[in-house]
Structures are given as C-alpha cells and as structure tokens.
Amino acid sequence: MTDETDISTANTMRERSGESRIKLWLLLRANRLLVSSVLTSAVFVAFVIAVAVLDPPFSRQIASGDMIDTMFSTMISVIVTGTTLVVTIGQLVLSQENGPLGDQRERMSSSMDVRDFTEELIGSPSPADPSEFLRQILGITAQRTTALRESIDKNDNENLREEVDEFAESVTGNADTVRDQLEDTQFGSFDVLFAALNFNYGWKIFQVERLANEYEESLNEEERGLLDDLKTALSLFGPAREHIKTLYFQWALIDLSQMILYAAVPALAVAGIMVAIVDAGTFPGSTLGLDHIILVVGGAFAVTLVPFMLFVSYVLRIVTIAKRTLAIEPLILRESQR
C-alpha cells in the first residue's frame, strides 16, 4: 500500500522503479544501435557454441541435406515480410500528421491555446525548444513552491508547516535536478524525454490536493490560492511531458523504419548468397577447433537477424516508457512508480 503522507518520495525513475541501474540503462539509456549489436553478437556466439558442441556434427548435417537452403530461404521471407510490416507501422504513424485543412487548423488552434496558457503561466513567450519548454514549466513550479513555503512558514499550524517544508524541499530539489538534466539537450535524442520522466509530478499533485483538504481549516485564502497556483503549474507539466513523449515515439518509429530498410538490403543479399552459393565444401578447414562453415553460417544468420534486432531494441525502449507513463493523472499504478 502507498503511504499517502510520504511526501519526500523517490523522484527519479530508477528510484521509483526499484530496478537495477544496468537493466534501466539497457532498456532506456543505451544507444539502440549498441543494444541491437549486442543482441546480434549474442545470437552469433550462442549459435556457434551450440552447433560446435551438440551432436550430430554440423558438417555432416549440411552435407546430407539442404539445410542451408531451407534456413536462408526462410530468412528471406521473414526479412521481406518483417520489413514491410515495420514500414507500414511507420506509415501509420505519419498518417496521423495528415488531414484536411479544417483538422489541421483545429490542431494548430489547440496547440496555440496551450502555448498562450503557458506564456501566461511563466510570464514570457513559450520557448520553441522542447527541453527549454519543460525547463520553464519546472522553473515556475519551483518558484510557486518556494512562495507557498514562505507563506506557510507564518501559519500557526506546526504540522502544516513541517509537511509543507518537506514537500517544498522535495519539489524544488526534483525540479532543479531535472532542469539540470534538460540543459543543453536536443530533441531527437532520448535525453529530453528521460529527464522529463524523472519528475514525478503526479504524486506531487496528489500531495497538493491532500494538503488543501487535510488542513482546510488552517489555511487562509492566500495560502489556498498558492496551493491552487502550484497545482496549476504541476498539472501543465503532465500534458507537456505526454506531448514530448508522443513526438519522441513518432520520431523513434520513423528512425526505426529507416534503419530497418537500410539493414534489410544487406541482410537479403547475404541470405541470397548463402542460398545460391554456399554448401558443405565452400569453406573447408577450421580455426581454433571451429569449422569455418560454422562461423560463416553463424555470421550470415546473425546478419539476417539485424533488422529484427533493431526492431527489438527500439520496441523495448518504447514499451518500457509506455508502461511507466500509462496514467497522465495522479494515479499510482504500482507502489514503485511514485
């Protein structure tokens, strides 16, 4: 069960998830090309070791049948089908950006309304850079939190003063940390979204609501107004982060489609060469006890898997983010997500 009075809860995603740094690094922070390379290399090593160790010997199998033809003919079909599917997904993502003039005007109008509201909130034009846009919202959130603490310091209720002081320390500390992470980041990389995920605004909104309700009789009109102002700033961060997340998903899926198309061409070429040319006698001899044919088939198999490994590496990041940001409102879906 979540303790509703636990104000200074964990702020960063790693602290909230309770998972190891290495696991989160592989799922989120690591370069997707590096992850796909590691996965491909692991398949190659596993294939070579298994084929070299297990009976019957690999050379005997390929000499007595058409195993290479069957194996790589199947991979050609998989590559073509998988590439077509992923590109179709990319086209569906792009289709969301298309529409008649009226829809585009409504979309633009809604976006400008949010920018106007943000301009009124922060007291200056809304930044065009996504990272700076989030930084400005966090900045005004920290300012309003400080103003609330200074006002509550004069309140006669000691428990209220202590809770608000602890709450303000948590909010300003978290906001300053995320603002530092957002500085000099550029959209298109994962850094902007990852930093935004480290600000657990939902739990903070709930704490504002709880304080306003629990200490209703102790709060004067000015203090209630400051709580409402802080809630407004925190509430804006939610849709702002979700918008950045949506844009990143679209960006990542387009990148994924491009990379899979680039990888599919050499993968098809390798698979075709293996079907057309390679047989048991094409690569005689051995190195360090490993038959050359095993290394060649294992390497070719790994190359044909590159498009799939790219897909896996990108989807792992996307589904991990999606799972941890399912609720935009202050709903704690599991205890470790506070």
mmCIF file of C-alpha atoms in Angstrom:
data_model
loop_
_atom_site.group_PDB
_atom_site.id
_atom_site.type_symbol
_atom_site.label_atom_id
_atom_site.label_comp_id
_atom_site.label_asym_id
_atom_site.label_seq_id
_atom_site.Cartn_x
_atom_site.Cartn_y
_atom_site.Cartn_z
ATOM 1 C CA MET A 1 0.000 0.000 0.000
ATOM 2 C CA THR A 2 1.128 3.562 -0.749
ATOM 3 C CA ASP A 3 1.609 5.789 2.282
ATOM 4 C CA GLU A 4 -0.254 8.980 1.329
ATOM 5 C CA THR A 5 1.675 11.056 3.861
ATOM 6 C CA ASP A 6 5.057 10.031 2.457
ATOM 7 C CA ILE A 7 5.825 13.420 0.930
ATOM 8 C CA SER A 8 9.532 13.073 0.184
ATOM 9 C CA THR A 9 9.230 10.013 -2.002
ATOM 10 C CA ALA A 10 11.698 8.795 -4.616
ATOM 11 C CA ASN A 11 11.890 11.175 -7.558
ATOM 12 C CA THR A 12 13.984 9.634 -10.331
ATOM 13 C CA MET A 13 12.670 6.818 -12.479
ATOM 14 C CA ARG A 14 15.329 4.381 -11.246
ATOM 15 C CA GLU A 15 14.483 5.091 -7.613
ATOM 16 C CA ARG A 16 10.747 4.750 -8.251
ATOM 17 C CA SER A 17 11.082 1.549 -10.258
ATOM 18 C CA GLY A 18 13.273 -0.235 -7.755
ATOM 19 C CA GLU A 19 15.166 -1.895 -10.617
ATOM 20 C CA SER A 20 18.896 -2.119 -11.223
ATOM 21 C CA ARG A 21 20.810 0.652 -12.922
ATOM 22 C CA ILE A 22 22.144 -1.765 -15.554
ATOM 23 C CA LYS A 23 18.670 -3.006 -16.508
ATOM 24 C CA LEU A 24 17.272 0.509 -16.912
ATOM 25 C CA TRP A 25 20.371 1.545 -18.837
ATOM 26 C CA LEU A 26 19.872 -1.303 -21.309
ATOM 27 C CA LEU A 27 16.132 -0.680 -21.645
ATOM 28 C CA LEU A 28 16.252 3.106 -21.874
ATOM 29 C CA ARG A 29 19.570 4.928 -21.875
ATOM 30 C CA ALA A 30 21.771 2.737 -24.044
ATOM 31 C CA ASN A 31 22.175 3.604 -27.717
ATOM 32 C CA ARG A 32 19.737 1.473 -29.703
ATOM 33 C CA LEU A 33 22.389 0.540 -32.278
ATOM 34 C CA LEU A 34 24.611 -0.688 -29.442
ATOM 35 C CA VAL A 35 21.782 -2.760 -27.968
ATOM 36 C CA SER A 36 20.941 -4.327 -31.335
ATOM 37 C CA SER A 37 24.659 -5.054 -31.917
ATOM 38 C CA VAL A 38 24.942 -6.761 -28.534
ATOM 39 C CA LEU A 39 21.839 -8.852 -29.207
ATOM 40 C CA THR A 40 23.096 -9.848 -32.660
ATOM 41 C CA SER A 41 26.529 -10.779 -31.307
ATOM 42 C CA ALA A 42 24.907 -12.840 -28.556
ATOM 43 C CA VAL A 43 22.907 -14.801 -31.130
ATOM 44 C CA PHE A 44 26.066 -15.404 -33.193
ATOM 45 C CA VAL A 45 28.054 -16.650 -30.191
ATOM 46 C CA ALA A 46 25.185 -18.847 -28.967
ATOM 47 C CA PHE A 47 24.700 -20.318 -32.454
ATOM 48 C CA VAL A 48 28.392 -21.116 -32.942
ATOM 49 C CA ILE A 49 28.810 -22.683 -29.495
ATOM 50 C CA ALA A 50 25.635 -24.743 -29.755
ATOM 51 C CA VAL A 51 26.380 -26.020 -33.254
ATOM 52 C CA ALA A 52 30.002 -26.808 -32.407
ATOM 53 C CA VAL A 53 29.188 -28.690 -29.220
ATOM 54 C CA LEU A 54 25.945 -30.533 -29.940
ATOM 55 C CA ASP A 55 25.683 -33.760 -31.911
ATOM 56 C CA PRO A 56 25.429 -34.662 -34.720
ATOM 57 C CA PRO A 57 28.283 -32.634 -36.276
ATOM 58 C CA PHE A 58 27.183 -29.628 -38.301
ATOM 59 C CA SER A 59 29.287 -30.557 -41.343
ATOM 60 C CA ARG A 60 27.533 -33.916 -41.571
ATOM 61 C CA GLN A 61 24.094 -32.288 -41.443
ATOM 62 C CA ILE A 62 24.745 -29.813 -44.235
ATOM 63 C CA ALA A 63 26.441 -32.484 -46.360
ATOM 64 C CA SER A 64 23.458 -34.798 -46.162
ATOM 65 C CA GLY A 65 20.696 -32.282 -46.827
ATOM 66 C CA ASP A 66 19.634 -28.840 -47.986
ATOM 67 C CA MET A 67 19.661 -27.274 -44.527
ATOM 68 C CA ILE A 68 21.393 -24.026 -45.621
ATOM 69 C CA ASP A 69 18.936 -23.520 -48.495
ATOM 70 C CA THR A 70 15.955 -24.124 -46.213
ATOM 71 C CA MET A 71 17.318 -21.937 -43.426
ATOM 72 C CA PHE A 72 18.142 -18.892 -45.506
ATOM 73 C CA SER A 73 15.181 -19.198 -47.868
ATOM 74 C CA THR A 74 13.019 -18.887 -44.777
ATOM 75 C CA MET A 75 15.053 -15.868 -43.617
ATOM 76 C CA ILE A 76 14.465 -14.130 -46.959
ATOM 77 C CA SER A 77 10.709 -14.458 -46.475
ATOM 78 C CA VAL A 78 10.981 -13.265 -42.872
ATOM 79 C CA ILE A 79 13.056 -10.216 -43.814
ATOM 80 C CA VAL A 80 10.716 -9.137 -46.609
ATOM 81 C CA THR A 81 7.582 -9.659 -44.522
ATOM 82 C CA GLY A 82 9.008 -8.054 -41.388
ATOM 83 C CA THR A 83 10.397 -5.050 -43.237
ATOM 84 C CA THR A 84 7.078 -4.470 -44.976
ATOM 85 C CA LEU A 85 5.248 -4.668 -41.641
ATOM 86 C CA VAL A 86 7.541 -2.197 -39.876
ATOM 87 C CA VAL A 87 7.425 0.276 -42.746
ATOM 88 C CA THR A 88 3.631 0.018 -42.683
ATOM 89 C CA ILE A 89 3.687 0.895 -38.984
ATOM 90 C CA GLY A 90 5.851 3.910 -39.792
ATOM 91 C CA GLN A 91 3.375 4.990 -42.451
ATOM 92 C CA LEU A 92 0.513 4.697 -39.964
ATOM 93 C CA VAL A 93 2.418 6.954 -37.572
ATOM 94 C CA LEU A 94 2.949 9.505 -40.330
ATOM 95 C CA SER A 95 -0.701 9.303 -41.376
ATOM 96 C CA GLN A 96 -1.663 10.850 -38.027
ATOM 97 C CA GLU A 97 0.030 14.036 -39.198
ATOM 98 C CA ASN A 98 -2.111 14.186 -42.341
ATOM 99 C CA GLY A 99 -5.635 15.524 -42.611
ATOM 100 C CA PRO A 100 -7.879 18.138 -44.213
ATOM 101 C CA LEU A 101 -7.284 21.838 -43.704
ATOM 102 C CA GLY A 102 -10.002 22.146 -41.073
ATOM 103 C CA ASP A 103 -8.468 19.447 -38.898
ATOM 104 C CA GLN A 104 -5.021 20.979 -39.234
ATOM 105 C CA ARG A 105 -6.387 24.400 -38.275
ATOM 106 C CA GLU A 106 -8.102 22.933 -35.208
ATOM 107 C CA ARG A 107 -4.901 21.159 -34.282
ATOM 108 C CA MET A 108 -2.917 24.373 -34.624
ATOM 109 C CA SER A 109 -5.505 26.319 -32.641
ATOM 110 C CA SER A 110 -5.408 23.845 -29.755
ATOM 111 C CA SER A 111 -1.614 23.926 -29.686
ATOM 112 C CA MET A 112 -1.550 27.732 -29.664
ATOM 113 C CA ASP A 113 -4.087 27.810 -26.823
ATOM 114 C CA VAL A 114 -1.713 25.725 -24.722
ATOM 115 C CA ARG A 115 1.207 27.958 -25.661
ATOM 116 C CA ASP A 116 -0.781 31.049 -24.721
ATOM 117 C CA PHE A 117 -1.667 29.472 -21.380
ATOM 118 C CA THR A 118 1.986 28.575 -20.812
ATOM 119 C CA GLU A 119 3.037 32.128 -21.698
ATOM 120 C CA GLU A 120 0.609 33.472 -19.121
ATOM 121 C CA LEU A 121 1.896 30.982 -16.572
ATOM 122 C CA ILE A 122 5.640 31.618 -16.979
ATOM 123 C CA GLY A 123 5.358 35.314 -17.787
ATOM 124 C CA SER A 124 7.291 35.141 -21.079
ATOM 125 C CA PRO A 125 6.809 33.714 -24.596
ATOM 126 C CA SER A 126 6.643 29.923 -24.636
ATOM 127 C CA PRO A 127 10.005 28.509 -25.789
ATOM 128 C CA ALA A 128 10.139 26.730 -29.135
ATOM 129 C CA ASP A 129 12.758 24.247 -27.937
ATOM 130 C CA PRO A 130 11.111 21.237 -26.210
ATOM 131 C CA SER A 131 13.736 20.956 -23.461
ATOM 132 C CA GLU A 132 13.561 24.665 -22.678
ATOM 133 C CA PHE A 133 9.758 24.492 -22.713
ATOM 134 C CA LEU A 134 9.871 21.858 -19.964
ATOM 135 C CA ARG A 135 12.573 23.779 -18.082
ATOM 136 C CA GLN A 136 10.418 26.893 -17.951
ATOM 137 C CA ILE A 137 7.459 24.935 -16.532
ATOM 138 C CA LEU A 138 9.724 23.384 -13.914
ATOM 139 C CA GLY A 139 11.144 26.814 -13.112
ATOM 140 C CA ILE A 140 7.748 28.366 -12.407
ATOM 141 C CA THR A 141 6.792 25.242 -10.430
ATOM 142 C CA ALA A 142 9.843 25.696 -8.199
ATOM 143 C CA GLN A 143 9.070 29.428 -7.786
ATOM 144 C CA ARG A 144 5.477 28.770 -6.758
ATOM 145 C CA THR A 145 6.613 26.061 -4.371
ATOM 146 C CA THR A 146 9.018 28.483 -2.704
ATOM 147 C CA ALA A 147 6.290 31.120 -2.446
ATOM 148 C CA LEU A 148 3.983 28.573 -0.813
ATOM 149 C CA ARG A 149 6.615 27.572 1.733
ATOM 150 C CA GLU A 150 7.348 31.186 2.624
ATOM 151 C CA SER A 151 3.654 31.861 3.150
ATOM 152 C CA ILE A 152 3.026 28.691 5.181
ATOM 153 C CA ASP A 153 6.019 29.497 7.419
ATOM 154 C CA LYS A 154 3.785 32.137 9.024
ATOM 155 C CA ASN A 155 0.969 29.680 9.682
ATOM 156 C CA ASP A 156 0.209 28.715 13.290
ATOM 157 C CA ASN A 157 -0.265 25.006 12.498
ATOM 158 C CA GLU A 158 3.069 23.337 13.198
ATOM 159 C CA ASN A 159 2.222 20.079 11.422
ATOM 160 C CA LEU A 160 1.237 22.012 8.314
ATOM 161 C CA ARG A 161 4.487 23.969 8.368
ATOM 162 C CA GLU A 162 6.555 20.797 8.705
ATOM 163 C CA GLU A 163 4.750 18.955 5.913
ATOM 164 C CA VAL A 164 4.893 21.898 3.507
ATOM 165 C CA ASP A 165 8.574 22.417 4.257
ATOM 166 C CA GLU A 166 9.302 18.774 3.489
ATOM 167 C CA PHE A 167 7.096 18.899 0.398
ATOM 168 C CA ALA A 168 8.732 22.094 -0.877
ATOM 169 C CA GLU A 169 12.187 20.602 -0.404
ATOM 170 C CA SER A 170 11.164 17.569 -2.459
ATOM 171 C CA VAL A 171 9.586 19.606 -5.274
ATOM 172 C CA THR A 172 12.351 22.191 -5.651
ATOM 173 C CA GLY A 173 15.100 19.585 -5.381
ATOM 174 C CA ASN A 174 13.444 17.386 -8.001
ATOM 175 C CA ALA A 175 12.741 20.345 -10.291
ATOM 176 C CA ASP A 176 16.327 21.644 -10.065
ATOM 177 C CA THR A 177 17.734 18.179 -10.826
ATOM 178 C CA VAL A 178 15.543 17.716 -13.888
ATOM 179 C CA ARG A 179 16.232 21.259 -15.098
ATOM 180 C CA ASP A 180 19.961 20.493 -14.964
ATOM 181 C CA GLN A 181 19.391 17.259 -16.910
ATOM 182 C CA LEU A 182 17.383 19.108 -19.554
ATOM 183 C CA GLU A 183 20.011 21.798 -20.075
ATOM 184 C CA ASP A 184 21.748 21.580 -23.478
ATOM 185 C CA THR A 185 19.719 18.514 -24.506
ATOM 186 C CA GLN A 186 18.375 18.310 -28.037
ATOM 187 C CA PHE A 187 15.117 16.757 -29.157
ATOM 188 C CA GLY A 188 15.570 13.639 -31.249
ATOM 189 C CA SER A 189 17.817 12.085 -28.655
ATOM 190 C CA PHE A 190 16.268 10.252 -25.731
ATOM 191 C CA ASP A 191 17.799 12.666 -23.202
ATOM 192 C CA VAL A 192 14.898 15.148 -23.219
ATOM 193 C CA LEU A 193 12.241 12.542 -22.507
ATOM 194 C CA PHE A 194 14.370 10.645 -19.996
ATOM 195 C CA ALA A 195 14.916 13.802 -17.957
ATOM 196 C CA ALA A 196 11.193 14.586 -18.050
ATOM 197 C CA LEU A 197 10.420 11.096 -16.743
ATOM 198 C CA ASN A 198 12.467 11.895 -13.644
ATOM 199 C CA PHE A 199 9.927 14.480 -12.432
ATOM 200 C CA ASN A 200 7.093 12.606 -10.683
ATOM 201 C CA TYR A 201 4.515 15.369 -10.992
ATOM 202 C CA GLY A 202 1.526 13.060 -10.357
ATOM 203 C CA TRP A 203 2.479 12.302 -6.759
ATOM 204 C CA LYS A 204 3.158 15.996 -6.158
ATOM 205 C CA ILE A 205 -0.291 16.984 -7.471
ATOM 206 C CA PHE A 206 -1.838 14.483 -5.096
ATOM 207 C CA GLN A 207 0.112 15.938 -2.180
ATOM 208 C CA VAL A 208 -1.131 19.442 -3.018
ATOM 209 C CA GLU A 209 -4.712 18.150 -3.046
ATOM 210 C CA ARG A 210 -4.178 16.271 0.203
ATOM 211 C CA LEU A 211 -2.682 19.277 1.990
ATOM 212 C CA ALA A 212 -5.517 21.525 0.816
ATOM 213 C CA ASN A 213 -8.111 19.052 2.067
ATOM 214 C CA GLU A 214 -6.466 17.888 5.285
ATOM 215 C CA TYR A 215 -5.567 21.389 6.509
ATOM 216 C CA GLU A 216 -8.551 23.228 5.037
ATOM 217 C CA GLU A 217 -9.426 24.904 8.338
ATOM 218 C CA SER A 218 -5.840 26.036 8.960
ATOM 219 C CA LEU A 219 -5.308 27.623 5.530
ATOM 220 C CA ASN A 220 -6.221 31.204 4.786
ATOM 221 C CA GLU A 221 -7.377 32.445 1.396
ATOM 222 C CA GLU A 222 -3.893 33.443 0.255
ATOM 223 C CA GLU A 223 -2.423 30.036 1.123
ATOM 224 C CA ARG A 224 -5.242 28.186 -0.650
ATOM 225 C CA GLY A 225 -4.616 30.358 -3.680
ATOM 226 C CA LEU A 226 -0.903 29.499 -3.617
ATOM 227 C CA LEU A 227 -1.747 25.802 -3.454
ATOM 228 C CA ASP A 228 -4.054 26.184 -6.458
ATOM 229 C CA ASP A 229 -1.341 28.071 -8.357
ATOM 230 C CA LEU A 230 1.168 25.306 -7.645
ATOM 231 C CA LYS A 231 -1.323 22.649 -8.714
ATOM 232 C CA THR A 232 -1.859 24.523 -11.987
ATOM 233 C CA ALA A 233 1.878 24.555 -12.718
ATOM 234 C CA LEU A 234 2.257 20.868 -11.855
ATOM 235 C CA SER A 235 -0.793 19.979 -13.946
ATOM 236 C CA LEU A 236 0.696 21.665 -17.010
ATOM 237 C CA PHE A 237 3.823 19.534 -16.812
ATOM 238 C CA GLY A 238 1.746 16.363 -17.359
ATOM 239 C CA PRO A 239 0.356 17.132 -20.835
ATOM 240 C CA ALA A 240 3.630 18.844 -21.786
ATOM 241 C CA ARG A 241 5.566 15.673 -20.983
ATOM 242 C CA GLU A 242 2.997 13.495 -22.751
ATOM 243 C CA HIS A 243 3.226 15.681 -25.851
ATOM 244 C CA ILE A 244 7.014 15.380 -25.846
ATOM 245 C CA LYS A 245 6.655 11.627 -25.351
ATOM 246 C CA THR A 246 4.252 11.327 -28.310
ATOM 247 C CA LEU A 247 6.591 13.303 -30.556
ATOM 248 C CA TYR A 248 9.519 11.151 -29.478
ATOM 249 C CA PHE A 249 7.582 7.946 -30.208
ATOM 250 C CA GLN A 250 6.809 9.200 -33.708
ATOM 251 C CA TRP A 251 10.433 10.264 -34.214
ATOM 252 C CA ALA A 252 11.752 6.908 -32.954
ATOM 253 C CA LEU A 253 9.379 4.845 -35.109
ATOM 254 C CA ILE A 254 10.390 6.807 -38.201
ATOM 255 C CA ASP A 255 14.081 6.271 -37.328
ATOM 256 C CA LEU A 256 13.350 2.587 -36.807
ATOM 257 C CA SER A 257 11.688 2.286 -40.214
ATOM 258 C CA GLN A 258 14.687 3.919 -41.892
ATOM 259 C CA MET A 259 17.233 1.733 -40.118
ATOM 260 C CA ILE A 260 15.357 -1.470 -40.841
ATOM 261 C CA LEU A 261 15.182 -0.534 -44.533
ATOM 262 C CA TYR A 262 18.938 0.118 -44.528
ATOM 263 C CA ALA A 263 19.650 -3.184 -42.748
ATOM 264 C CA ALA A 264 17.232 -5.244 -44.847
ATOM 265 C CA VAL A 265 19.162 -4.777 -48.102
ATOM 266 C CA PRO A 266 22.488 -6.321 -46.954
ATOM 267 C CA ALA A 267 20.566 -8.950 -44.956
ATOM 268 C CA LEU A 268 18.712 -10.022 -48.116
ATOM 269 C CA ALA A 269 21.965 -10.024 -50.087
ATOM 270 C CA VAL A 270 23.679 -12.260 -47.517
ATOM 271 C CA ALA A 271 20.715 -14.633 -47.363
ATOM 272 C CA GLY A 272 20.587 -14.844 -51.167
ATOM 273 C CA ILE A 273 24.313 -15.578 -51.407
ATOM 274 C CA MET A 274 24.009 -18.311 -48.809
ATOM 275 C CA VAL A 275 21.179 -19.958 -50.758
ATOM 276 C CA ALA A 276 22.861 -19.627 -54.150
ATOM 277 C CA ILE A 277 26.479 -20.458 -53.412
ATOM 278 C CA VAL A 278 27.301 -21.891 -50.005
ATOM 279 C CA ASP A 279 27.331 -25.627 -49.359
ATOM 280 C CA ALA A 280 29.337 -28.044 -47.221
ATOM 281 C CA GLY A 281 32.517 -27.671 -49.300
ATOM 282 C CA THR A 282 32.541 -23.899 -49.817
ATOM 283 C CA PHE A 283 34.554 -23.089 -46.675
ATOM 284 C CA PRO A 284 36.794 -26.026 -45.754
ATOM 285 C CA GLY A 285 39.138 -26.143 -42.782
ATOM 286 C CA SER A 286 38.871 -24.926 -39.210
ATOM 287 C CA THR A 287 40.249 -22.338 -36.800
ATOM 288 C CA LEU A 288 40.732 -22.979 -33.084
ATOM 289 C CA GLY A 289 38.736 -26.156 -33.435
ATOM 290 C CA LEU A 290 35.769 -24.443 -35.093
ATOM 291 C CA ASP A 291 34.873 -25.380 -38.645
ATOM 292 C CA HIS A 292 34.890 -22.396 -40.960
ATOM 293 C CA ILE A 293 31.474 -23.339 -42.301
ATOM 294 C CA ILE A 294 30.038 -22.997 -38.785
ATOM 295 C CA LEU A 295 31.445 -19.477 -38.445
ATOM 296 C CA VAL A 296 30.195 -18.479 -41.895
ATOM 297 C CA VAL A 297 26.673 -19.813 -41.395
ATOM 298 C CA GLY A 298 26.506 -18.329 -37.893
ATOM 299 C CA GLY A 299 27.722 -14.937 -39.137
ATOM 300 C CA ALA A 300 25.301 -14.941 -42.050
ATOM 301 C CA PHE A 301 22.426 -15.928 -39.769
ATOM 302 C CA ALA A 302 23.311 -13.079 -37.403
ATOM 303 C CA VAL A 303 23.406 -10.568 -40.273
ATOM 304 C CA THR A 304 19.953 -11.622 -41.447
ATOM 305 C CA LEU A 305 18.675 -11.031 -37.907
ATOM 306 C CA VAL A 306 19.916 -7.422 -37.732
ATOM 307 C CA PRO A 307 16.567 -5.885 -38.875
ATOM 308 C CA PHE A 308 14.734 -7.872 -36.206
ATOM 309 C CA MET A 309 17.264 -6.928 -33.513
ATOM 310 C CA LEU A 310 16.851 -3.253 -34.419
ATOM 311 C CA PHE A 311 13.105 -3.705 -34.026
ATOM 312 C CA VAL A 312 13.556 -5.386 -30.632
ATOM 313 C CA SER A 313 15.919 -2.714 -29.302
ATOM 314 C CA TYR A 314 13.607 0.179 -30.222
ATOM 315 C CA VAL A 315 10.398 -1.512 -29.117
ATOM 316 C CA LEU A 316 11.925 -2.412 -25.741
ATOM 317 C CA ARG A 317 12.500 1.278 -25.055
ATOM 318 C CA ILE A 318 9.096 2.383 -26.336
ATOM 319 C CA VAL A 319 7.072 -0.189 -24.385
ATOM 320 C CA THR A 320 9.100 0.457 -21.226
ATOM 321 C CA ILE A 321 8.306 4.169 -21.423
ATOM 322 C CA ALA A 322 4.670 3.500 -22.276
ATOM 323 C CA LYS A 323 4.248 1.155 -19.318
ATOM 324 C CA ARG A 324 5.696 3.698 -16.888
ATOM 325 C CA THR A 325 3.580 6.584 -18.183
ATOM 326 C CA LEU A 326 0.178 4.971 -18.666
ATOM 327 C CA ALA A 327 -1.624 7.418 -16.352
ATOM 328 C CA ILE A 328 -1.327 11.141 -17.016
ATOM 329 C CA GLU A 329 -3.392 11.982 -13.924
ATOM 330 C CA PRO A 330 -2.249 11.399 -10.316
ATOM 331 C CA LEU A 331 -2.829 7.649 -10.300
ATOM 332 C CA ILE A 332 -0.126 5.407 -8.856
ATOM 333 C CA LEU A 333 -0.411 2.169 -10.830
ATOM 334 C CA ARG A 334 2.091 0.397 -8.603
ATOM 335 C CA GLU A 335 3.954 1.334 -5.460
ATOM 336 C CA SER A 336 7.336 1.660 -7.164
ATOM 337 C CA GLN A 337 6.027 4.295 -9.619
ATOM 338 C CA ARG A 338 5.517 7.038 -7.045
#
